[in-house]
Amino acid sequence: MPASMGNAIHNSVEDLCNLELTGKNDEETGWLPSTAKTVLDQHWQIEHDLFFETPRHPRWKPELITKAHNGLVGALNILFMKAHIPPTQLSQISIGTWRELQEIVLANESTLSSECGRLIGRLDLLISDIQDGKSVGWIVADLKTGNPPKVHLNEKVSRQLRFYRDLLKQNNPDHPPVHAEGWYSANQTVHRADGPSILDDAFEAWGGMKPTEEPLQGTPSNTACAFCEWKAWCPTWWVARRDGELSPGSRFRDEVVRLVRFDEESGAALFERTPPVGDDGELSGSDHRFGAILRGQALEQLRALASSDSDGVLFLGSARVDGKIMHLGDWSEVLPWSPMLRSASQ
Ligand code: SF4
């Protein structure tokens, strides 16, 4: 959902920056709020449709369109600030003022690629750095719709921004001074990413991503595994749970189980935990059984699995613990447990 909201905001900013204004009167005001709403509504609908085409998705939250709208206004306000247009209501922005703003936008949503084609990045905005009415360089801007940093950009975001900056520089040897910024629409703050080129590190990382016959060694930790999307295919975290290297979690837990009983109507199920034997994905039965109530997406997933031919082991993702009963809903996942022990190409 955060990704859908971010896409809707990004794509709306792009469309508004590219608005075709030929023949419009410079003095006209009052057009921007309704235009911004129409553009956002269109992208919201596109994201909604894509969301439901995605096999693994949680609940769609229609109420977040208000947050998306605020994010779009926040992003536009940063653009006004960069164009040195005084803060004002969107309804007061004239066509002439919007044309001024469009002039500082040199590119938006363009793809950057290294000379060799191995590295690519998607640039949100490239704008002129305007000081005292003159362009003194370029700003690579990446629009962020998530939580703003408390003080400084975290290292990962800084690296991402510098990566775009460095690709842009490589593609444009005669570039003026360039710097990269993260624009946080939620609180309309701008954070600059400075530092040396990171292209050498990026090429090294590219080399490290070549598929190998054996999967990369898992490095489980509570932080890394907590929200990892790969658990249903990763044998390592379940072994780490057995060995006490990972905590089971208190309120939300992941489990690898066999389905013992299931009432498709009520969503009540009885599961048996299947602990690992050895380190390679083999499982055993156990005496540990627990009941669960399934609703929403989790219930649909279990119904589909129960009615398929598969009688295999299941991965339960994000089951909420409530006494002795687990609750699974739109926030959870029920997937076949299918650890990958070899490269998929083998
Ligand atoms: S679940 Fe597996 S792949 Fe994911 S972070 Fe943990 S060890 Fe790594």
CSV table of C-alpha atoms and ligand atoms in Angstrom, one decimal:
chain,number,residue,atom,x,y,z
A,1,MET,CA,0.0,0.0,0.0
A,2,PRO,CA,2.8,2.5,0.8
A,3,ALA,CA,4.3,1.7,-2.6
A,4,SER,CA,1.0,2.2,-4.4
A,5,MET,CA,0.6,5.5,-2.6
A,6,GLY,CA,4.1,6.6,-3.5
A,7,ASN,CA,3.6,5.7,-7.1
A,8,ALA,CA,0.4,7.6,-7.3
A,9,ILE,CA,2.1,10.7,-5.9
A,10,HIS,CA,5.2,10.3,-8.1
A,11,ASN,CA,3.2,9.9,-11.3
A,12,SER,CA,0.9,12.7,-10.4
A,13,VAL,CA,3.9,15.1,-9.9
A,14,GLU,CA,5.2,13.9,-13.2
A,15,ASP,CA,2.0,14.6,-15.1
A,16,LEU,CA,1.6,18.0,-13.5
A,17,CYS,CA,5.1,19.0,-14.4
A,18,ASN,CA,4.4,17.9,-18.0
A,19,LEU,CA,1.0,19.7,-18.2
A,20,GLU,CA,0.4,21.0,-21.7
A,21,LEU,CA,-0.6,24.7,-21.2
A,22,THR,CA,-0.5,26.0,-24.8
A,23,GLY,CA,-3.2,28.6,-25.4
A,24,LYS,CA,-3.9,29.0,-21.6
A,25,ASN,CA,-4.1,32.5,-20.2
A,26,ASP,CA,-1.2,33.4,-17.8
A,27,GLU,CA,-3.5,35.1,-15.4
A,28,GLU,CA,-5.9,32.2,-14.9
A,29,THR,CA,-6.0,30.9,-11.3
A,30,GLY,CA,-8.2,28.4,-9.5
A,31,TRP,CA,-7.3,25.6,-11.9
A,32,LEU,CA,-4.6,23.7,-10.0
A,33,PRO,CA,-6.6,22.1,-7.1
A,34,SER,CA,-9.1,20.5,-9.4
A,35,THR,CA,-6.4,19.5,-12.0
A,36,ALA,CA,-4.3,18.0,-9.2
A,37,LYS,CA,-7.2,16.1,-7.9
A,38,THR,CA,-8.2,14.7,-11.3
A,39,VAL,CA,-4.6,13.6,-12.0
A,40,LEU,CA,-4.2,12.0,-8.6
A,41,ASP,CA,-7.6,10.2,-8.9
A,42,GLN,CA,-6.5,8.7,-12.2
A,43,HIS,CA,-3.3,7.4,-10.8
A,44,TRP,CA,-5.0,6.2,-7.7
A,45,GLN,CA,-7.3,4.1,-9.9
A,46,ILE,CA,-4.3,2.7,-11.9
A,47,GLU,CA,-2.5,1.8,-8.7
A,48,HIS,CA,-5.7,0.2,-7.3
A,49,ASP,CA,-6.0,-2.1,-10.4
A,50,LEU,CA,-2.3,-3.0,-10.3
A,51,PHE,CA,-2.5,-3.8,-6.6
A,52,PHE,CA,-5.3,-6.4,-7.2
A,53,GLU,CA,-3.4,-7.9,-10.1
A,54,THR,CA,-0.4,-8.6,-7.7
A,55,PRO,CA,-0.6,-12.1,-6.3
A,56,ARG,CA,0.7,-11.2,-2.9
A,57,HIS,CA,-1.0,-8.2,-1.6
A,58,PRO,CA,-2.6,-7.1,1.7
A,59,ARG,CA,-5.8,-5.0,2.1
A,60,TRP,CA,-6.3,-2.0,-0.1
A,61,LYS,CA,-6.9,1.1,2.1
A,62,PRO,CA,-9.1,3.5,0.1
A,63,GLU,CA,-8.9,6.0,3.0
A,64,LEU,CA,-5.2,6.6,2.3
A,65,ILE,CA,-6.1,8.8,-0.7
A,66,THR,CA,-6.3,11.7,1.7
A,67,LYS,CA,-2.7,11.0,2.7
A,68,ALA,CA,-1.8,10.7,-0.9
A,69,HIS,CA,-3.4,14.1,-1.7
A,70,ASN,CA,-1.5,15.7,1.2
A,71,GLY,CA,1.7,14.1,-0.1
A,72,LEU,CA,1.1,15.5,-3.5
A,73,VAL,CA,0.5,19.0,-2.1
A,74,GLY,CA,3.7,18.6,0.0
A,75,ALA,CA,5.7,17.6,-3.1
A,76,LEU,CA,4.3,20.6,-5.1
A,77,ASN,CA,5.2,22.9,-2.2
A,78,ILE,CA,8.8,21.7,-2.3
A,79,LEU,CA,8.8,22.4,-6.0
A,80,PHE,CA,7.5,26.0,-5.4
A,81,MET,CA,10.2,26.5,-2.8
A,82,LYS,CA,12.9,25.4,-5.3
A,83,ALA,CA,11.5,27.7,-8.0
A,84,HIS,CA,11.5,30.5,-5.4
A,85,ILE,CA,7.7,30.9,-5.7
A,86,PRO,CA,6.4,32.3,-2.3
A,87,PRO,CA,4.2,29.9,-0.4
A,88,THR,CA,0.6,30.3,-1.4
A,89,GLN,CA,-2.7,28.4,-1.7
A,90,LEU,CA,-2.8,26.1,-4.7
A,91,SER,CA,-5.9,27.9,-5.9
A,92,GLN,CA,-3.9,31.1,-6.1
A,93,ILE,CA,-1.3,29.6,-8.5
A,94,SER,CA,-1.7,31.1,-11.9
A,95,ILE,CA,-1.0,29.4,-15.2
A,96,GLY,CA,1.9,31.9,-15.6
A,97,THR,CA,3.4,30.8,-12.3
A,98,TRP,CA,3.1,27.2,-13.2
A,99,ARG,CA,4.9,27.9,-16.5
A,100,GLU,CA,7.7,29.5,-14.4
A,101,LEU,CA,7.9,26.3,-12.3
A,102,GLN,CA,7.9,24.1,-15.4
A,103,GLU,CA,11.0,26.0,-16.6
A,104,ILE,CA,13.2,24.8,-13.7
A,105,VAL,CA,12.2,21.2,-14.4
A,106,LEU,CA,14.9,19.8,-16.7
A,107,ALA,CA,13.7,16.2,-16.7
A,108,ASN,CA,11.3,14.0,-14.8
A,109,GLU,CA,10.9,10.2,-14.4
A,110,SER,CA,13.8,9.5,-16.8
A,111,THR,CA,15.9,6.4,-16.8
A,112,LEU,CA,19.6,6.7,-16.1
A,113,SER,CA,21.9,4.0,-17.3
A,114,SER,CA,25.7,3.5,-16.9
A,115,GLU,CA,27.7,3.6,-20.1
A,116,CYS,CA,28.1,-0.2,-20.0
A,117,GLY,CA,24.3,-0.7,-19.3
A,118,ARG,CA,24.9,-2.7,-16.1
A,119,LEU,CA,23.6,-0.1,-13.7
A,120,ILE,CA,20.3,1.7,-14.1
A,121,GLY,CA,18.4,4.1,-12.0
A,122,ARG,CA,15.1,5.9,-12.3
A,123,LEU,CA,15.4,9.7,-11.8
A,124,ASP,CA,12.4,11.4,-10.3
A,125,LEU,CA,13.3,15.0,-11.1
A,126,LEU,CA,16.3,16.9,-12.4
A,127,ILE,CA,15.9,20.6,-11.8
A,128,SER,CA,17.9,23.8,-12.2
A,129,ASP,CA,19.5,25.0,-9.0
A,130,ILE,CA,18.3,28.6,-8.9
A,131,GLN,CA,20.2,31.1,-6.9
A,132,ASP,CA,19.6,34.8,-7.1
A,133,GLY,CA,17.5,34.2,-10.2
A,134,LYS,CA,20.2,32.3,-12.1
A,135,SER,CA,20.8,28.6,-12.6
A,136,VAL,CA,24.0,27.7,-10.9
A,137,GLY,CA,23.8,23.9,-11.4
A,138,TRP,CA,21.6,20.8,-11.3
A,139,ILE,CA,19.7,19.2,-8.5
A,140,VAL,CA,18.9,15.5,-8.7
A,141,ALA,CA,15.7,15.2,-6.6
A,142,ASP,CA,14.2,12.0,-5.3
A,143,LEU,CA,10.7,12.4,-4.0
A,144,LYS,CA,10.2,10.4,-0.8
A,145,THR,CA,6.7,9.7,0.4
A,146,GLY,CA,7.7,7.7,3.5
A,147,ASN,CA,8.8,8.8,7.0
A,148,PRO,CA,11.2,11.7,6.9
A,149,PRO,CA,14.5,11.3,8.7
A,150,LYS,CA,14.7,12.8,12.2
A,151,VAL,CA,18.1,14.5,11.5
A,152,HIS,CA,20.1,13.1,8.7
A,153,LEU,CA,19.4,10.8,5.7
A,154,ASN,CA,20.1,7.2,6.5
A,155,GLU,CA,23.1,5.6,4.7
A,156,LYS,CA,20.9,3.6,2.3
A,157,VAL,CA,18.9,6.6,1.1
A,158,SER,CA,22.1,8.7,0.9
A,159,ARG,CA,23.7,6.0,-1.2
A,160,GLN,CA,20.6,5.7,-3.5
A,161,LEU,CA,20.6,9.5,-4.1
A,162,ARG,CA,24.4,9.7,-4.8
A,163,PHE,CA,24.0,6.7,-7.2
A,164,TYR,CA,21.5,8.8,-9.3
A,165,ARG,CA,23.9,11.8,-9.0
A,166,ASP,CA,26.9,9.8,-10.1
A,167,LEU,CA,25.1,8.1,-13.1
A,168,LEU,CA,23.9,11.5,-14.2
A,169,LYS,CA,27.4,12.8,-14.1
A,170,GLN,CA,28.8,9.9,-16.0
A,171,ASN,CA,26.2,10.4,-18.7
A,172,ASN,CA,26.8,14.1,-18.9
A,173,PRO,CA,30.6,14.7,-18.8
A,174,ASP,CA,30.1,18.5,-19.3
A,175,HIS,CA,27.7,18.8,-16.4
A,176,PRO,CA,27.5,21.9,-14.2
A,177,PRO,CA,27.8,21.4,-10.4
A,178,VAL,CA,25.4,18.7,-9.4
A,179,HIS,CA,24.1,17.6,-6.0
A,180,ALA,CA,21.4,15.2,-4.9
A,181,GLU,CA,18.5,15.8,-2.5
A,182,GLY,CA,15.7,13.7,-0.9
A,183,TRP,CA,12.4,15.6,-0.9
A,184,TYR,CA,10.1,14.4,1.9
A,185,SER,CA,6.6,15.2,1.0
A,186,ALA,CA,5.2,14.3,4.5
A,187,ASN,CA,6.8,17.3,6.2
A,188,GLN,CA,8.1,19.1,3.2
A,189,THR,CA,11.8,18.9,4.2
A,190,VAL,CA,14.7,18.6,1.9
A,191,HIS,CA,17.8,16.5,2.8
A,192,ARG,CA,21.0,16.8,0.8
A,193,ALA,CA,23.2,13.7,0.1
A,194,ASP,CA,26.8,14.6,-0.2
A,195,GLY,CA,29.8,12.3,-0.4
A,196,PRO,CA,32.2,10.6,-2.8
A,197,SER,CA,31.2,8.7,-5.9
A,198,ILE,CA,29.7,5.3,-5.2
A,199,LEU,CA,29.8,3.9,-8.7
A,200,ASP,CA,32.8,1.6,-7.9
A,201,ASP,CA,30.9,0.1,-5.0
A,202,ALA,CA,27.8,-0.2,-7.2
A,203,PHE,CA,29.7,-2.2,-9.8
A,204,GLU,CA,31.1,-4.4,-7.1
A,205,ALA,CA,27.6,-5.0,-5.8
A,206,TRP,CA,26.4,-5.8,-9.3
A,207,GLY,CA,29.1,-8.5,-9.5
A,208,GLY,CA,28.0,-9.9,-6.2
A,209,MET,CA,24.5,-10.4,-7.6
A,210,LYS,CA,25.4,-13.0,-10.2
A,211,PRO,CA,23.3,-16.1,-9.7
A,212,THR,CA,25.2,-18.9,-8.0
A,213,GLU,CA,24.5,-22.7,-8.0
A,214,GLU,CA,24.3,-22.7,-4.3
A,215,PRO,CA,22.1,-20.1,-2.7
A,216,LEU,CA,23.9,-17.3,-0.8
A,217,GLN,CA,24.4,-18.2,2.8
A,218,GLY,CA,21.5,-16.9,4.9
A,219,THR,CA,22.4,-14.5,7.6
A,220,PRO,CA,19.4,-14.5,9.9
A,221,SER,CA,18.8,-11.8,12.5
A,222,ASN,CA,15.7,-10.5,14.2
A,223,THR,CA,16.0,-7.2,12.2
A,224,ALA,CA,16.7,-8.8,8.8
A,225,CYS,CA,14.1,-11.5,9.1
A,226,ALA,CA,11.3,-9.6,10.7
A,227,PHE,CA,9.8,-8.2,7.5
A,228,CYS,CA,11.6,-10.4,5.0
A,229,GLU,CA,9.4,-11.4,2.0
A,230,TRP,CA,11.3,-14.6,1.3
A,231,LYS,CA,10.6,-16.6,4.4
A,232,ALA,CA,8.4,-19.1,2.6
A,233,TRP,CA,11.4,-20.0,0.4
A,234,CYS,CA,14.2,-19.6,3.0
A,235,PRO,CA,15.1,-22.6,5.1
A,236,THR,CA,17.5,-20.6,7.2
A,237,TRP,CA,15.3,-18.6,9.5
A,238,TRP,CA,13.2,-21.6,10.6
A,239,VAL,CA,16.5,-23.4,11.6
A,240,ALA,CA,17.6,-20.2,13.4
A,241,ARG,CA,14.2,-20.2,15.3
A,242,ARG,CA,14.8,-23.8,16.3
A,243,ASP,CA,18.3,-23.0,17.5
A,244,GLY,CA,17.2,-20.0,19.5
A,245,GLU,CA,19.1,-17.5,17.3
A,246,LEU,CA,15.9,-15.8,16.4
A,247,SER,CA,13.2,-14.9,18.9
A,248,PRO,CA,9.7,-16.3,18.0
A,249,GLY,CA,8.2,-12.8,18.3
A,250,SER,CA,5.6,-11.9,20.9
A,251,ARG,CA,2.6,-10.4,19.2
A,252,PHE,CA,3.1,-11.5,15.6
A,253,ARG,CA,4.7,-14.8,14.6
A,254,ASP,CA,5.7,-16.8,11.6
A,255,GLU,CA,5.2,-20.5,11.6
A,256,VAL,CA,5.8,-23.6,9.4
A,257,VAL,CA,2.9,-26.0,9.9
A,258,ARG,CA,0.8,-28.8,8.7
A,259,LEU,CA,-2.9,-28.3,8.4
A,260,VAL,CA,-4.7,-30.8,10.7
A,261,ARG,CA,-8.3,-29.5,10.5
A,262,PHE,CA,-10.0,-26.7,8.7
A,263,ASP,CA,-13.6,-25.4,8.7
A,264,GLU,CA,-13.8,-23.5,5.5
A,265,GLU,CA,-17.1,-21.7,6.5
A,266,SER,CA,-16.0,-20.3,9.9
A,267,GLY,CA,-12.3,-20.0,9.1
A,268,ALA,CA,-11.3,-22.1,12.2
A,269,ALA,CA,-8.2,-24.2,11.7
A,270,LEU,CA,-6.0,-26.5,13.7
A,271,PHE,CA,-2.3,-26.5,12.8
A,272,GLU,CA,0.6,-28.7,13.8
A,273,ARG,CA,4.0,-27.1,14.0
A,274,THR,CA,6.6,-28.8,11.8
A,275,PRO,CA,10.1,-28.2,13.2
A,276,PRO,CA,13.2,-28.5,11.0
A,277,VAL,CA,15.4,-31.5,10.9
A,278,GLY,CA,18.9,-30.7,9.9
A,279,ASP,CA,19.6,-27.5,8.0
A,280,ASP,CA,18.2,-28.3,4.5
A,281,GLY,CA,14.5,-27.8,4.7
A,282,GLU,CA,13.6,-31.2,6.0
A,283,LEU,CA,10.8,-31.1,8.6
A,284,SER,CA,9.3,-33.4,11.2
A,285,GLY,CA,6.0,-33.6,12.9
A,286,SER,CA,5.5,-32.5,16.5
A,287,ASP,CA,3.1,-32.5,19.5
A,288,HIS,CA,2.7,-28.8,19.2
A,289,ARG,CA,-0.7,-28.0,17.9
A,290,PHE,CA,-2.5,-24.6,18.0
A,291,GLY,CA,-5.8,-23.3,16.8
A,292,ALA,CA,-6.3,-20.3,14.6
A,293,ILE,CA,-9.1,-18.1,13.3
A,294,LEU,CA,-8.6,-16.9,9.7
A,295,ARG,CA,-10.3,-14.0,8.0
A,296,GLY,CA,-10.0,-12.0,4.8
A,297,GLN,CA,-7.0,-12.7,2.6
A,298,ALA,CA,-5.5,-15.4,4.9
A,299,LEU,CA,-8.8,-17.3,4.8
A,300,GLU,CA,-9.0,-17.1,1.0
A,301,GLN,CA,-5.4,-18.3,0.7
A,302,LEU,CA,-6.0,-21.3,3.0
A,303,ARG,CA,-9.3,-22.1,1.2
A,304,ALA,CA,-7.4,-22.2,-2.1
A,305,LEU,CA,-4.6,-24.3,-0.7
A,306,ALA,CA,-7.0,-26.7,1.0
A,307,SER,CA,-9.0,-27.3,-2.1
A,308,SER,CA,-5.8,-27.8,-4.3
A,309,ASP,CA,-4.1,-31.1,-4.6
A,310,SER,CA,-1.4,-29.9,-2.3
A,311,ASP,CA,-1.3,-31.5,1.1
A,312,GLY,CA,2.1,-30.0,1.8
A,313,VAL,CA,3.5,-27.9,4.6
A,314,LEU,CA,2.4,-24.3,5.0
A,315,PHE,CA,4.1,-21.1,5.9
A,316,LEU,CA,2.0,-18.8,8.1
A,317,GLY,CA,3.3,-15.2,7.9
A,318,SER,CA,2.4,-12.6,10.6
A,319,ALA,CA,-0.1,-14.6,12.7
A,320,ARG,CA,-1.3,-12.5,15.6
A,321,VAL,CA,-0.9,-14.3,18.9
A,322,ASP,CA,-3.9,-14.0,21.2
A,323,GLY,CA,-3.6,-16.3,24.2
A,324,LYS,CA,-3.5,-19.8,22.8
A,325,ILE,CA,-5.2,-18.8,19.5
A,326,MET,CA,-3.6,-17.3,16.5
A,327,HIS,CA,-5.4,-14.8,14.3
A,328,LEU,CA,-4.7,-14.4,10.6
A,329,GLY,CA,-6.2,-11.8,8.4
A,330,ASP,CA,-5.5,-9.3,5.6
A,331,TRP,CA,-2.1,-8.5,7.2
A,332,SER,CA,-1.0,-12.2,7.1
A,333,GLU,CA,0.0,-14.7,4.4
A,334,VAL,CA,-0.6,-18.4,4.0
A,335,LEU,CA,1.8,-19.8,1.4
A,336,PRO,CA,3.1,-23.2,0.6
A,337,TRP,CA,6.4,-23.8,2.4
A,338,SER,CA,8.9,-24.4,-0.3
A,339,PRO,CA,12.5,-23.7,0.7
A,340,MET,CA,14.9,-23.2,-2.2
A,341,LEU,CA,18.0,-25.2,-1.7
A,342,ARG,CA,19.5,-24.8,-5.2
A,343,SER,CA,19.6,-22.1,-7.8
A,344,ALA,CA,16.3,-22.0,-9.7
A,345,SER,CA,18.2,-22.6,-12.9
A,346,GLN,CA,19.5,-26.0,-11.7
B,1,SF4,S1,14.2,-15.0,6.2
B,1,SF4,FE1,16.0,-15.9,5.2
B,1,SF4,S2,16.4,-14.6,3.4
B,1,SF4,FE2,15.0,-13.5,4.8
B,1,SF4,S3,16.4,-12.2,6.0
B,1,SF4,FE3,16.0,-14.1,7.2
B,1,SF4,S4,17.7,-15.5,6.6
B,1,SF4,FE4,17.7,-13.8,5.0
